[in-house]
Tab-separated table of C-alpha atoms in Angstrom:
chain	number	residue	atom	x	y	z
A	1	MET	CA	-3.651	-53.595	-98.343
A	2	SER	CA	-1.267	-50.742	-99.131
A	3	GLN	CA	-1.495	-47.461	-97.204
A	4	LYS	CA	-3.115	-45.844	-100.262
A	5	HIS	CA	-5.849	-48.486	-100.480
A	6	LEU	CA	-6.419	-48.399	-96.721
A	7	LYS	CA	-7.056	-44.645	-96.825
A	8	GLU	CA	-9.313	-44.982	-99.855
A	9	ALA	CA	-11.372	-47.673	-98.096
A	10	PHE	CA	-11.511	-45.454	-95.001
A	11	ILE	CA	-13.432	-42.729	-96.860
A	12	SER	CA	-15.539	-44.973	-99.136
A	13	ASN	CA	-18.931	-46.727	-98.929
A	14	LEU	CA	-20.445	-44.314	-96.372
A	15	ASN	CA	-24.096	-43.281	-95.939
A	16	GLY	CA	-24.069	-39.854	-94.272
A	17	THR	CA	-26.051	-38.633	-91.270
A	18	SER	CA	-29.450	-37.074	-90.486
A	19	LEU	CA	-30.632	-33.657	-91.623
A	20	TRP	CA	-31.259	-32.761	-87.988
A	21	GLU	CA	-27.655	-33.422	-86.959
A	22	ILE	CA	-26.343	-31.319	-89.843
A	23	SER	CA	-28.696	-28.482	-88.890
A	24	ALA	CA	-27.471	-28.605	-85.302
A	25	GLY	CA	-23.876	-28.521	-86.499
A	26	LEU	CA	-24.550	-25.525	-88.745
A	27	SER	CA	-25.777	-23.484	-85.762
A	28	LEU	CA	-22.309	-23.693	-84.187
A	29	GLY	CA	-20.727	-21.118	-86.510
A	30	PRO	CA	-23.270	-18.348	-85.829
A	31	LEU	CA	-23.229	-19.103	-82.086
A	32	CYS	CA	-19.424	-18.895	-82.000
A	33	LEU	CA	-19.615	-15.607	-83.901
A	34	LEU	CA	-22.144	-14.283	-81.375
A	35	CYS	CA	-19.954	-15.406	-78.481
A	36	ARG	CA	-16.921	-13.621	-79.922
A	37	GLY	CA	-18.914	-10.411	-80.486
A	38	LEU	CA	-20.317	-10.404	-76.957
A	39	LEU	CA	-16.850	-10.994	-75.497
A	40	LEU	CA	-15.496	-7.977	-77.421
A	41	ILE	CA	-18.399	-5.785	-76.268
A	42	LEU	CA	-17.921	-6.925	-72.668
A	43	TYR	CA	-14.203	-6.118	-72.931
A	44	TYR	CA	-15.056	-2.602	-74.128
A	45	LEU	CA	-17.591	-2.199	-71.327
A	46	HIS	CA	-14.973	-3.064	-68.693
A	47	TYR	CA	-11.913	-1.282	-70.115
A	48	GLY	CA	-13.470	1.571	-72.105
A	49	LYS	CA	-11.506	0.701	-75.244
A	50	PRO	CA	-11.630	-2.013	-77.914
A	51	LEU	CA	-9.247	-4.941	-77.972
A	52	SER	CA	-6.562	-3.431	-80.198
A	53	SER	CA	-3.737	-5.986	-80.067
A	54	ARG	CA	-3.471	-7.895	-83.350
A	55	LYS	CA	-1.943	-10.860	-81.539
A	56	TYR	CA	-4.751	-11.145	-79.010
A	57	ASN	CA	-7.390	-10.595	-81.668
A	58	LEU	CA	-6.003	-13.508	-83.681
A	59	LEU	CA	-5.851	-15.694	-80.586
A	60	LEU	CA	-9.413	-14.809	-79.558
A	61	ASP	CA	-10.784	-15.351	-83.062
A	62	PHE	CA	-9.058	-18.702	-83.453
A	63	LEU	CA	-10.085	-20.013	-80.028
A	64	VAL	CA	-13.708	-18.863	-80.338
A	65	LEU	CA	-14.427	-19.107	-84.078
A	66	VAL	CA	-12.309	-22.063	-85.249
A	67	SER	CA	-11.345	-24.309	-82.337
A	68	PRO	CA	-14.944	-25.224	-81.356
A	69	LEU	CA	-15.499	-26.503	-84.893
A	70	LEU	CA	-12.457	-28.760	-84.609
A	71	PHE	CA	-13.670	-30.232	-81.331
A	72	SER	CA	-17.258	-30.586	-82.582
A	73	CYS	CA	-16.293	-32.711	-85.578
A	74	THR	CA	-14.009	-34.960	-83.517
A	75	VAL	CA	-14.244	-35.632	-79.757
A	76	LEU	CA	-17.510	-33.733	-79.210
A	77	SER	CA	-19.346	-35.327	-82.143
A	78	PRO	CA	-21.202	-37.856	-79.907
A	79	VAL	CA	-22.823	-34.927	-78.052
A	80	ILE	CA	-23.096	-32.536	-81.012
A	81	LEU	CA	-26.798	-31.904	-80.342
A	82	PHE	CA	-25.949	-30.490	-76.889
A	83	VAL	CA	-22.984	-28.317	-77.915
A	84	PRO	CA	-25.098	-25.509	-79.493
A	85	ALA	CA	-27.270	-25.384	-76.364
A	86	ILE	CA	-24.170	-24.994	-74.157
A	87	ILE	CA	-22.731	-22.194	-76.310
A	88	ALA	CA	-26.138	-20.493	-76.492
A	89	ALA	CA	-26.411	-20.598	-72.674
A	90	PHE	CA	-22.939	-19.072	-72.373
A	91	CYS	CA	-23.928	-16.301	-74.830
A	92	ALA	CA	-27.094	-15.660	-72.820
A	93	GLY	CA	-24.941	-15.253	-69.726
A	94	LEU	CA	-22.650	-12.781	-71.495
A	95	PHE	CA	-25.613	-10.752	-72.759
A	96	SER	CA	-27.176	-10.696	-69.294
A	97	LYS	CA	-23.907	-9.396	-67.839
A	98	ILE	CA	-23.637	-6.674	-70.510
A	99	TYR	CA	-27.288	-5.679	-70.055
A	100	SER	CA	-26.989	-5.394	-66.274
A	101	GLN	CA	-23.686	-3.462	-66.320
A	102	ARG	CA	-24.409	-0.888	-69.020
A	103	LYS	CA	-24.137	2.794	-68.066
A	104	HIS	CA	-27.001	4.373	-66.130
A	105	GLU	CA	-27.573	7.152	-68.680
A	106	THR	CA	-28.372	4.607	-71.394
A	107	ARG	CA	-30.784	2.619	-69.254
A	108	VAL	CA	-34.261	2.837	-70.760
A	109	PRO	CA	-37.204	0.428	-70.607
A	110	PHE	CA	-36.526	-2.744	-72.557
A	111	ARG	CA	-39.699	-2.359	-74.614
A	112	GLN	CA	-38.664	1.128	-75.700
A	113	MET	CA	-35.205	-0.159	-76.623
A	114	VAL	CA	-36.723	-2.817	-78.881
A	115	LYS	CA	-38.911	-0.210	-80.609
A	116	ASP	CA	-35.935	2.095	-81.143
A	117	PHE	CA	-33.804	-0.827	-82.277
A	118	GLN	CA	-36.218	-1.650	-85.114
A	119	LYS	CA	-35.867	1.916	-86.424
A	120	THR	CA	-32.062	1.793	-86.421
A	121	THR	CA	-30.479	2.525	-89.801
A	122	LEU	CA	-27.752	0.141	-90.953
A	123	ASP	CA	-25.101	0.427	-93.649
A	124	PRO	CA	-27.016	-0.650	-96.802
A	125	GLU	CA	-23.843	-1.172	-98.850
A	126	TYR	CA	-22.358	-3.910	-96.676
A	127	ILE	CA	-24.059	-7.150	-95.600
A	128	PRO	CA	-21.710	-8.843	-93.097
A	129	ALA	CA	-23.689	-12.096	-93.093
A	130	ILE	CA	-22.671	-12.754	-96.725
A	131	THR	CA	-18.980	-12.361	-95.868
A	132	VAL	CA	-19.263	-14.508	-92.748
A	133	PHE	CA	-21.265	-17.198	-94.563
A	134	ARG	CA	-18.617	-17.541	-97.290
A	135	VAL	CA	-15.713	-17.540	-94.828
A	136	TYR	CA	-17.299	-20.114	-92.529
A	137	VAL	CA	-18.044	-22.443	-95.442
A	138	ASN	CA	-14.374	-22.148	-96.402
A	139	VAL	CA	-13.224	-22.800	-92.830
A	140	LEU	CA	-15.553	-25.790	-92.392
A	141	THR	CA	-14.380	-27.223	-95.706
A	142	SER	CA	-10.734	-26.788	-94.707
A	143	VAL	CA	-11.338	-28.496	-91.367
A	144	CYS	CA	-13.169	-31.445	-92.903
A	145	ILE	CA	-10.812	-32.230	-95.807
A	146	LEU	CA	-8.050	-33.110	-93.342
A	147	ALA	CA	-10.116	-34.301	-90.365
A	148	VAL	CA	-11.876	-36.924	-92.511
A	149	ASP	CA	-8.599	-38.870	-92.780
A	150	PHE	CA	-8.450	-39.327	-88.984
A	151	PRO	CA	-10.481	-41.953	-87.090
A	152	GLN	CA	-11.808	-39.316	-84.651
A	153	TYR	CA	-13.831	-37.750	-87.471
A	154	PRO	CA	-17.200	-39.603	-87.542
A	155	ARG	CA	-17.671	-41.613	-90.721
A	156	ARG	CA	-21.257	-40.362	-90.928
A	157	TYR	CA	-19.944	-36.817	-91.536
A	158	ALA	CA	-17.899	-37.852	-94.571
A	159	LYS	CA	-19.198	-37.838	-98.146
A	160	ALA	CA	-21.836	-40.467	-98.825
A	161	GLU	CA	-20.992	-43.020	-101.491
A	162	THR	CA	-24.176	-42.762	-103.562
A	163	TYR	CA	-27.155	-41.639	-101.475
A	164	GLY	CA	-27.118	-39.813	-98.153
A	165	THR	CA	-26.467	-36.483	-96.479
A	166	GLY	CA	-22.995	-36.123	-95.020
A	167	VAL	CA	-21.556	-32.870	-93.691
A	168	MET	CA	-18.982	-32.893	-96.482
A	169	ASP	CA	-21.709	-33.460	-99.076
A	170	PHE	CA	-23.279	-30.215	-97.913
A	171	GLY	CA	-19.923	-28.425	-97.917
A	172	VAL	CA	-19.427	-28.978	-101.644
A	173	GLY	CA	-22.789	-27.461	-102.548
A	174	ALA	CA	-22.416	-24.647	-100.008
A	175	TYR	CA	-19.093	-23.653	-101.581
A	176	ILE	CA	-20.833	-23.291	-104.958
A	177	PHE	CA	-23.688	-21.357	-103.316
A	178	GLY	CA	-21.300	-18.988	-101.525
A	179	ASN	CA	-19.348	-18.215	-104.691
A	180	ALA	CA	-22.523	-17.315	-106.572
A	181	LEU	CA	-23.675	-14.906	-103.849
A	182	VAL	CA	-20.907	-12.471	-104.799
A	183	CYS	CA	-20.418	-13.299	-108.478
A	184	PRO	CA	-19.844	-10.301	-110.832
A	185	GLU	CA	-23.373	-10.581	-112.230
A	186	VAL	CA	-24.806	-10.069	-108.732
A	187	ARG	CA	-22.449	-7.223	-107.794
A	188	GLN	CA	-22.951	-5.399	-111.103
A	189	LYS	CA	-25.335	-2.457	-110.772
A	190	SER	CA	-28.670	-3.110	-112.451
A	191	HIS	CA	-28.776	0.362	-114.069
A	192	THR	CA	-25.639	-0.228	-116.149
A	193	THR	CA	-26.306	-0.349	-119.883
A	194	GLN	CA	-23.408	-2.461	-121.095
A	195	PRO	CA	-24.001	-4.954	-123.934
A	196	LYS	CA	-25.101	-8.392	-122.734
A	197	PHE	CA	-21.943	-10.233	-123.751
A	198	SER	CA	-19.432	-7.479	-122.952
A	199	ASN	CA	-18.339	-9.090	-119.666
A	200	LEU	CA	-18.050	-12.639	-120.994
A	201	PRO	CA	-14.373	-12.453	-122.049
A	202	LYS	CA	-13.445	-11.108	-118.617
A	203	GLN	CA	-15.420	-13.872	-116.883
A	204	PHE	CA	-13.846	-16.551	-119.069
A	205	PHE	CA	-10.385	-15.215	-118.279
A	206	SER	CA	-11.115	-15.029	-114.538
A	207	VAL	CA	-11.426	-18.825	-114.190
A	208	TRP	CA	-7.917	-19.632	-115.406
A	209	PRO	CA	-6.559	-19.943	-111.822
A	210	LEU	CA	-9.170	-22.635	-111.118
A	211	ILE	CA	-8.236	-24.524	-114.295
A	212	PHE	CA	-4.564	-24.182	-113.374
A	213	LEU	CA	-5.180	-25.444	-109.824
A	214	GLY	CA	-7.291	-28.323	-111.138
A	215	VAL	CA	-4.535	-29.421	-113.512
A	216	GLY	CA	-1.947	-28.991	-110.762
A	217	ARG	CA	-3.954	-31.125	-108.352
A	218	LEU	CA	-4.478	-33.810	-111.004
A	219	LEU	CA	-0.772	-34.031	-111.883
A	220	SER	CA	0.415	-34.004	-108.273
A	221	ILE	CA	-2.042	-36.690	-107.129
A	222	LYS	CA	-1.190	-39.014	-110.011
A	223	SER	CA	2.566	-38.468	-109.685
A	224	ILE	CA	2.778	-39.345	-105.974
A	225	GLU	CA	-0.055	-41.940	-106.037
A	226	TYR	CA	-2.008	-40.002	-103.412
A	227	HIS	CA	-5.191	-41.693	-102.182
A	228	GLU	CA	-8.400	-40.488	-103.828
A	229	HIS	CA	-12.091	-41.383	-103.802
A	230	ILE	CA	-12.723	-41.999	-107.513
A	231	SER	CA	-16.530	-42.126	-107.276
A	232	GLU	CA	-16.452	-38.566	-105.909
A	233	TYR	CA	-15.682	-36.806	-109.213
A	234	GLY	CA	-13.983	-39.446	-111.362
A	235	VAL	CA	-10.449	-40.378	-112.335
A	236	HIS	CA	-9.244	-37.042	-113.716
A	237	TRP	CA	-11.888	-34.555	-112.578
A	238	ASN	CA	-11.765	-32.572	-109.324
A	239	PHE	CA	-13.608	-29.773	-107.527
A	240	PHE	CA	-11.466	-27.004	-109.058
A	241	PHE	CA	-12.670	-28.045	-112.522
A	242	THR	CA	-16.268	-28.100	-111.267
A	243	LEU	CA	-15.947	-24.556	-109.888
A	244	ALA	CA	-14.449	-23.306	-113.162
A	245	PHE	CA	-16.971	-24.892	-115.519
A	246	VAL	CA	-19.999	-23.960	-113.391
A	247	ARG	CA	-18.787	-20.360	-113.346
A	248	LEU	CA	-18.313	-20.347	-117.140
A	249	ALA	CA	-21.707	-21.906	-117.847
A	250	ALA	CA	-23.448	-19.549	-115.419
A	251	SER	CA	-21.825	-16.477	-117.001
A	252	LEU	CA	-23.056	-17.615	-120.409
A	253	LEU	CA	-26.612	-18.238	-119.144
A	254	LEU	CA	-26.715	-14.901	-117.333
A	255	ALA	CA	-25.601	-13.148	-120.495
A	256	ILE	CA	-28.472	-14.731	-122.446
A	257	PHE	CA	-31.297	-14.628	-119.885
A	258	PRO	CA	-32.353	-11.833	-117.476
A	259	LYS	CA	-30.564	-12.016	-114.140
A	260	ASN	CA	-33.771	-11.611	-112.168
A	261	LYS	CA	-35.093	-14.821	-113.750
A	262	SER	CA	-32.150	-16.950	-112.654
A	263	TRP	CA	-34.407	-18.863	-110.227
A	264	LEU	CA	-36.432	-20.071	-113.219
A	265	ILE	CA	-33.253	-21.302	-114.882
A	266	ALA	CA	-32.307	-23.097	-111.662
A	267	VAL	CA	-35.692	-24.815	-111.381
A	268	ASN	CA	-35.718	-25.845	-115.040
A	269	LEU	CA	-32.166	-27.205	-114.869
A	270	ALA	CA	-32.757	-29.235	-111.703
A	271	VAL	CA	-36.149	-30.623	-112.777
A	272	LEU	CA	-35.103	-31.421	-116.351
A	273	TYR	CA	-31.909	-33.118	-115.165
A	274	GLN	CA	-33.922	-35.226	-112.698
A	275	LEU	CA	-36.420	-36.191	-115.388
A	276	ILE	CA	-33.575	-37.371	-117.617
A	277	LEU	CA	-32.089	-39.336	-114.716
A	278	ASN	CA	-35.391	-41.082	-114.060
A	279	THR	CA	-36.528	-41.712	-117.643
A	280	THR	CA	-33.270	-42.651	-119.359
A	281	PRO	CA	-30.316	-44.951	-118.558
A	282	LEU	CA	-28.314	-41.894	-117.399
A	283	LYS	CA	-28.609	-42.756	-113.698
A	284	THR	CA	-27.350	-46.282	-114.318
A	285	PHE	CA	-24.501	-44.881	-116.392
A	286	ILE	CA	-23.409	-42.512	-113.586
A	287	LEU	CA	-23.552	-45.203	-110.912
A	288	HIS	CA	-22.277	-48.216	-112.845
A	289	GLY	CA	-20.674	-47.027	-116.094
A	290	SER	CA	-21.583	-47.868	-119.670
A	291	ASN	CA	-21.074	-51.615	-119.195
A	292	GLY	CA	-22.920	-51.825	-115.867
A	293	ARG	CA	-19.752	-53.033	-114.087
A	294	ASP	CA	-18.233	-49.676	-113.093
A	295	THR	CA	-15.938	-49.404	-116.088
A	296	ARG	CA	-13.534	-46.457	-116.233
A	297	VAL	CA	-12.506	-46.910	-119.870
A	298	GLY	CA	-12.657	-43.678	-121.864
A	299	PHE	CA	-12.819	-40.053	-120.679
A	300	LEU	CA	-16.614	-39.955	-120.180
A	301	ASN	CA	-16.694	-43.223	-118.228
A	302	SER	CA	-13.670	-42.159	-116.200
A	303	ASN	CA	-15.166	-38.821	-115.135
A	304	ARG	CA	-18.900	-39.393	-115.393
A	305	GLU	CA	-19.681	-38.184	-111.827
A	306	GLY	CA	-17.786	-34.934	-112.219
A	307	LEU	CA	-19.083	-34.142	-115.699
A	308	LEU	CA	-22.773	-34.954	-115.223
A	309	SER	CA	-23.090	-33.482	-111.725
A	310	LEU	CA	-22.285	-30.109	-113.324
A	311	PHE	CA	-26.000	-29.746	-114.165
A	312	GLY	CA	-26.990	-29.952	-110.499
A	313	TYR	CA	-24.227	-27.635	-109.329
A	314	LEU	CA	-25.165	-25.151	-112.045
A	315	ALA	CA	-28.762	-25.182	-110.759
A	316	ILE	CA	-27.494	-24.446	-107.229
A	317	TYR	CA	-25.328	-21.613	-108.593
A	318	MET	CA	-28.234	-20.015	-110.470
A	319	ALA	CA	-30.495	-20.266	-107.409
A	320	SER	CA	-27.810	-18.533	-105.362
A	321	VAL	CA	-27.540	-15.748	-107.941
A	322	GLN	CA	-31.243	-15.053	-107.387
A	323	VAL	CA	-30.702	-15.017	-103.620
A	324	GLY	CA	-27.751	-12.650	-104.005
A	325	LEU	CA	-29.751	-10.222	-106.130
A	326	TRP	CA	-32.593	-10.275	-103.595
A	327	LEU	CA	-30.249	-9.694	-100.642
A	328	LEU	CA	-28.638	-6.666	-102.288
A	329	LYS	CA	-31.959	-4.829	-102.463
A	330	CYS	CA	-31.642	-1.744	-100.278
A	331	ARG	CA	-32.652	-2.654	-96.726
A	332	SER	CA	-31.243	0.066	-94.527
A	333	SER	CA	-33.238	-0.561	-91.349
A	334	VAL	CA	-33.328	-3.310	-88.759
A	335	ARG	CA	-37.069	-3.646	-89.392
A	336	GLY	CA	-36.379	-4.278	-93.082
A	337	TRP	CA	-33.961	-7.096	-92.246
A	338	ILE	CA	-36.357	-8.649	-89.746
A	339	GLU	CA	-38.944	-8.823	-92.547
A	340	ALA	CA	-36.292	-10.291	-94.856
A	341	VAL	CA	-35.564	-13.006	-92.286
A	342	ARG	CA	-39.270	-13.866	-92.157
A	343	SER	CA	-39.377	-14.205	-95.936
A	344	LEU	CA	-36.270	-16.396	-95.933
A	345	LEU	CA	-37.727	-18.605	-93.194
A	346	LEU	CA	-40.856	-19.199	-95.249
A	347	THR	CA	-38.693	-20.050	-98.255
A	348	VAL	CA	-36.647	-22.509	-96.185
A	349	LEU	CA	-39.804	-24.204	-94.875
A	350	ALA	CA	-41.167	-24.520	-98.423
A	351	LEU	CA	-37.868	-25.983	-99.671
A	352	PHE	CA	-37.737	-28.523	-96.847
A	353	LEU	CA	-41.312	-29.613	-97.641
A	354	LEU	CA	-40.342	-30.013	-101.294
A	355	LEU	CA	-37.249	-31.937	-100.193
A	356	GLN	CA	-39.369	-34.413	-98.221
A	357	VAL	CA	-41.648	-34.921	-101.236
A	358	SER	CA	-38.674	-35.285	-103.584
A	359	GLN	CA	-36.953	-37.835	-101.370
A	360	ALA	CA	-40.131	-39.854	-100.907
A	361	TYR	CA	-41.398	-39.877	-104.488
A	362	VAL	CA	-38.514	-38.923	-106.796
A	363	ASP	CA	-35.019	-39.796	-105.557
A	364	PRO	CA	-33.078	-39.595	-102.273
A	365	VAL	CA	-30.332	-36.992	-101.896
A	366	SER	CA	-27.258	-37.880	-103.947
A	367	ARG	CA	-24.222	-35.609	-104.066
A	368	ARG	CA	-22.642	-38.028	-106.536
A	369	MET	CA	-25.326	-37.218	-109.123
A	370	ALA	CA	-26.214	-33.734	-107.778
A	371	ASN	CA	-29.856	-34.644	-108.321
A	372	LEU	CA	-32.991	-32.599	-107.581
A	373	SER	CA	-33.134	-33.645	-103.924
A	374	TYR	CA	-29.501	-32.652	-103.467
A	375	CYS	CA	-30.147	-29.207	-104.985
A	376	LEU	CA	-33.170	-28.640	-102.735
A	377	TRP	CA	-31.242	-29.775	-99.669
A	378	VAL	CA	-28.219	-27.569	-100.333
A	379	VAL	CA	-30.232	-24.424	-101.093
A	380	ALA	CA	-32.498	-24.961	-98.055
A	381	HIS	CA	-29.609	-25.515	-95.653
A	382	CYS	CA	-27.579	-22.635	-97.118
A	383	LEU	CA	-30.493	-20.258	-96.603
A	384	ALA	CA	-30.964	-21.553	-93.040
A	385	PHE	CA	-27.219	-21.081	-92.397
A	386	PHE	CA	-27.444	-17.525	-93.740
A	387	ILE	CA	-30.486	-16.764	-91.560
A	388	PHE	CA	-28.497	-17.847	-88.498
A	389	PHE	CA	-25.803	-15.302	-89.365
A	390	VAL	CA	-28.293	-12.466	-89.997
A	391	VAL	CA	-30.003	-13.098	-86.636
A	392	THR	CA	-26.593	-13.210	-84.952
A	393	ASP	CA	-25.623	-9.898	-86.487
A	394	LEU	CA	-28.901	-8.231	-85.522
A	395	THR	CA	-28.361	-9.453	-81.951
A	396	LEU	CA	-24.884	-7.892	-81.944
A	397	VAL	CA	-26.272	-4.600	-83.291
A	398	PHE	CA	-28.804	-4.532	-80.443
A	399	THR	CA	-26.064	-5.259	-77.902
A	400	LYS	CA	-23.791	-2.555	-79.330
A	401	LEU	CA	-26.600	-0.044	-78.833
A	402	LEU	CA	-26.510	-0.892	-75.132
A	403	VAL	CA	-22.813	-0.047	-74.899
A	404	LYS	CA	-22.095	3.298	-76.526
A	405	GLY	CA	-18.951	3.292	-78.677
A	406	SER	CA	-18.441	-0.485	-78.778
A	407	SER	CA	-17.704	-2.216	-82.076
A	408	VAL	CA	-17.402	-5.730	-83.459
A	409	PRO	CA	-15.416	-6.491	-86.636
A	410	CYS	CA	-17.428	-7.965	-89.499
A	411	SER	CA	-20.685	-6.755	-88.031
A	412	TRP	CA	-23.202	-4.202	-89.250
A	413	ASN	CA	-22.282	-0.590	-88.672
A	414	VAL	CA	-25.020	1.678	-87.346
A	415	VAL	CA	-25.292	4.577	-89.790
A	416	LYS	CA	-28.080	6.391	-87.932
A	417	PRO	CA	-28.707	5.479	-84.292
A	418	PRO	CA	-32.265	5.360	-82.974
A	419	GLY	CA	-33.463	8.769	-81.823
A	420	THR	CA	-37.208	8.556	-81.631
A	421	SER	CA	-37.346	10.631	-78.481
A	422	LYS	CA	-34.923	12.745	-76.499
A	423	ASN	CA	-35.752	10.944	-73.273
A	424	HIS	CA	-35.035	7.512	-74.670
A	425	GLU	CA	-31.955	8.104	-76.756
A	426	THR	CA	-29.613	5.125	-77.063
A	427	GLU	CA	-27.270	6.460	-79.706
A	428	VAL	CA	-24.049	4.912	-80.891
A	429	MET	CA	-21.589	6.954	-82.875
A	430	PRO	CA	-20.616	5.655	-86.331
A	431	MET	CA	-17.253	3.962	-86.116
A	432	GLY	CA	-16.569	3.444	-89.825
A	433	ARG	CA	-17.401	0.303	-91.723
A	434	GLU	CA	-16.641	-2.385	-89.171
A	435	GLY	CA	-16.449	-5.089	-91.797
A	436	LYS	CA	-13.253	-3.444	-93.037
A	437	LEU	CA	-11.414	-2.805	-89.778
A	438	PRO	CA	-7.703	-3.480	-90.391
A	439	HIS	CA	-5.610	-5.966	-88.428
A	440	ALA	CA	-8.503	-6.930	-86.157
A	441	CYS	CA	-10.525	-9.735	-87.654
A	442	LEU	CA	-9.728	-13.246	-88.807
A	443	ILE	CA	-12.927	-13.322	-90.869
A	444	SER	CA	-11.853	-10.236	-92.841
A	445	ALA	CA	-8.381	-11.737	-93.248
A	446	ILE	CA	-9.676	-14.993	-94.743
A	447	ASN	CA	-12.215	-13.136	-96.862
A	448	LYS	CA	-9.445	-11.153	-98.568
A	449	ASN	CA	-7.690	-14.311	-99.807
A	450	GLN	CA	-10.332	-17.039	-99.847
A	451	LEU	CA	-8.970	-18.984	-102.812
A	452	LEU	CA	-5.465	-18.900	-101.322
A	453	PHE	CA	-6.857	-20.133	-97.990
A	454	PHE	CA	-8.576	-23.053	-99.737
A	455	LEU	CA	-5.445	-23.840	-101.764
A	456	LEU	CA	-3.194	-23.794	-98.681
A	457	ALA	CA	-5.638	-26.093	-96.888
A	458	ASN	CA	-5.428	-28.572	-99.779
A	459	LEU	CA	-1.630	-28.411	-99.888
A	460	MET	CA	-1.256	-28.863	-96.132
A	461	THR	CA	-3.792	-31.700	-96.147
A	462	GLY	CA	-1.667	-33.503	-98.723
A	463	ALA	CA	1.519	-32.860	-96.739
A	464	VAL	CA	0.015	-34.186	-93.495
A	465	ASN	CA	-1.274	-37.325	-95.215
A	466	ILE	CA	2.143	-38.010	-96.736
A	467	LEU	CA	4.003	-37.495	-93.458
A	468	VAL	CA	1.523	-38.965	-90.961
A	469	ASP	CA	-0.270	-42.303	-90.627
A	470	THR	CA	-3.596	-40.568	-90.107
A	471	ILE	CA	-5.904	-43.580	-89.823
A	472	HIS	CA	-4.008	-44.952	-86.791
A	473	SER	CA	-3.557	-41.640	-84.949
A	474	LYS	CA	-4.481	-41.219	-81.282
A	475	THR	CA	-6.983	-38.574	-80.184
A	476	ALA	CA	-4.530	-36.137	-78.555
A	477	PHE	CA	-2.211	-36.297	-81.570
A	478	THR	CA	-5.125	-35.765	-83.974
A	479	LEU	CA	-6.339	-32.668	-82.119
A	480	CYS	CA	-2.802	-31.229	-82.051
A	481	ILE	CA	-2.329	-31.796	-85.790
A	482	LEU	CA	-5.710	-30.299	-86.694
A	483	HIS	CA	-5.155	-27.231	-84.502
A	484	LEU	CA	-1.655	-26.642	-85.848
A	485	TYR	CA	-2.885	-27.074	-89.419
A	486	MET	CA	-5.734	-24.574	-89.034
A	487	PHE	CA	-3.729	-22.103	-86.941
A	488	PHE	CA	-0.863	-22.026	-89.456
A	489	ASN	CA	-3.302	-21.365	-92.298
A	490	CYS	CA	-5.114	-18.660	-90.288
A	491	LEU	CA	-1.806	-17.079	-89.277
A	492	ILE	CA	-0.797	-16.723	-92.933
A	493	MET	CA	-4.135	-15.068	-93.750
A	494	HIS	CA	-3.820	-12.785	-90.722
A	495	THR	CA	-0.286	-11.748	-91.703
A	496	LEU	CA	-1.315	-10.975	-95.282
A	497	HIS	CA	-4.291	-8.988	-93.995
A	498	ALA	CA	-2.091	-6.977	-91.634
A	499	ARG	CA	0.098	-6.004	-94.601
A	500	ASN	CA	-2.985	-5.382	-96.784
A	501	ILE	CA	-1.807	-7.988	-99.323
A	502	VAL	CA	-4.409	-9.549	-101.622
A	503	LEU	CA	-2.988	-12.330	-103.778
A	504	LYS	CA	-5.404	-11.927	-106.649
A	505	PHE	CA	-4.037	-10.788	-109.993
A	506	TRP	CA	-6.604	-12.062	-112.499
């Protein structure tokens, strides 16, 4: 077999992993974020000033936020269920140290601190968990698209051929979900009285970079005969085209129907699409082509997975729009966000119950078709992932209240500290919107240029595969390549952020 066919076989005919393993893996990001925040607070507690060096901030962020993900999807994958417990224990140790060493004047009974904490007023205009969710999905995607070509990356994490739940199967849906959370329709103020279709031309124009990147990827892959998994999207289709067309279709639907009913559109799309799959030959066509022997003759046959899965991805997008609108409701207190977490947890439990029913009686999860079970799985896991980040951020807010003046980039800013009584005052002075601190946060840096980050990851993945025999690489070499690849990409984002450069002109 040629090198191209070897690499294609290496990422084909896989069946995914368990939902439990994916859930355990998803907890790593929030735990790493918590660890980084506690380390910064502990540094402030010891030195009386924040870590101000841009160089050391980048190094800390990379080693704590990115490097554990690289190890967890390679050499630590056999013990992935224990890794979150180890990081959580380390975080507990850091918190215990901060709690025991805080200043005497701020020492109040723990019960009183919890009561005051619930009354704390947060910045209602900025929800850090949304930013962190979107950035971490981007980082995880960037890690996986190169790591999957190395033997140290478990085959069960790669995209499943037809049915199954791989980590990369989730990543595709999560990317769609994350984009919808901050789409223009969500960010637009509800009291504006613009005509329904006034924003459509702008939205249609805004997707041209995705179309351009999709065409560029198609031409480059075909010209150099780069290995590709055809049953993923088809012969000519790719994820950039999916992003563009889902965005266009969603903008049209949101111009016709009320935004606050987008969940109904999502449910109708997913259910109707599944009914068609089960009651017509459409499922057979997607899996085996029009002749039943996997023909790729004609545009529709060639790209059937990419074209028909648009219905499922559009359902995920519309569900995320509803979530985004709900999250942007004014919740300015810690108590309000604790109640929001409870509501989200109930929603996640309901979705997982529906997922079990759907898998047992309708169809197993299939990213290739983006069927009903896939939509339920992606939305449920995305909400669970988001809950992890909200809980992490609330924990950091509580810890910052213990250490007066401390701050953590990309974390909630306390607008009004708790002051329920003069004897039990644990105030923290407002430090500005921490989510926008300059030169100090890798998350903010990536967030400023997310599409560029994703594009660079794709370009560097292609370069590494052309230059390196990935499927025969040794472990030490693999880890070096993956770390260099991610660090170089992060360094570019960090440099652009330091110069306040945003490469977005559409």
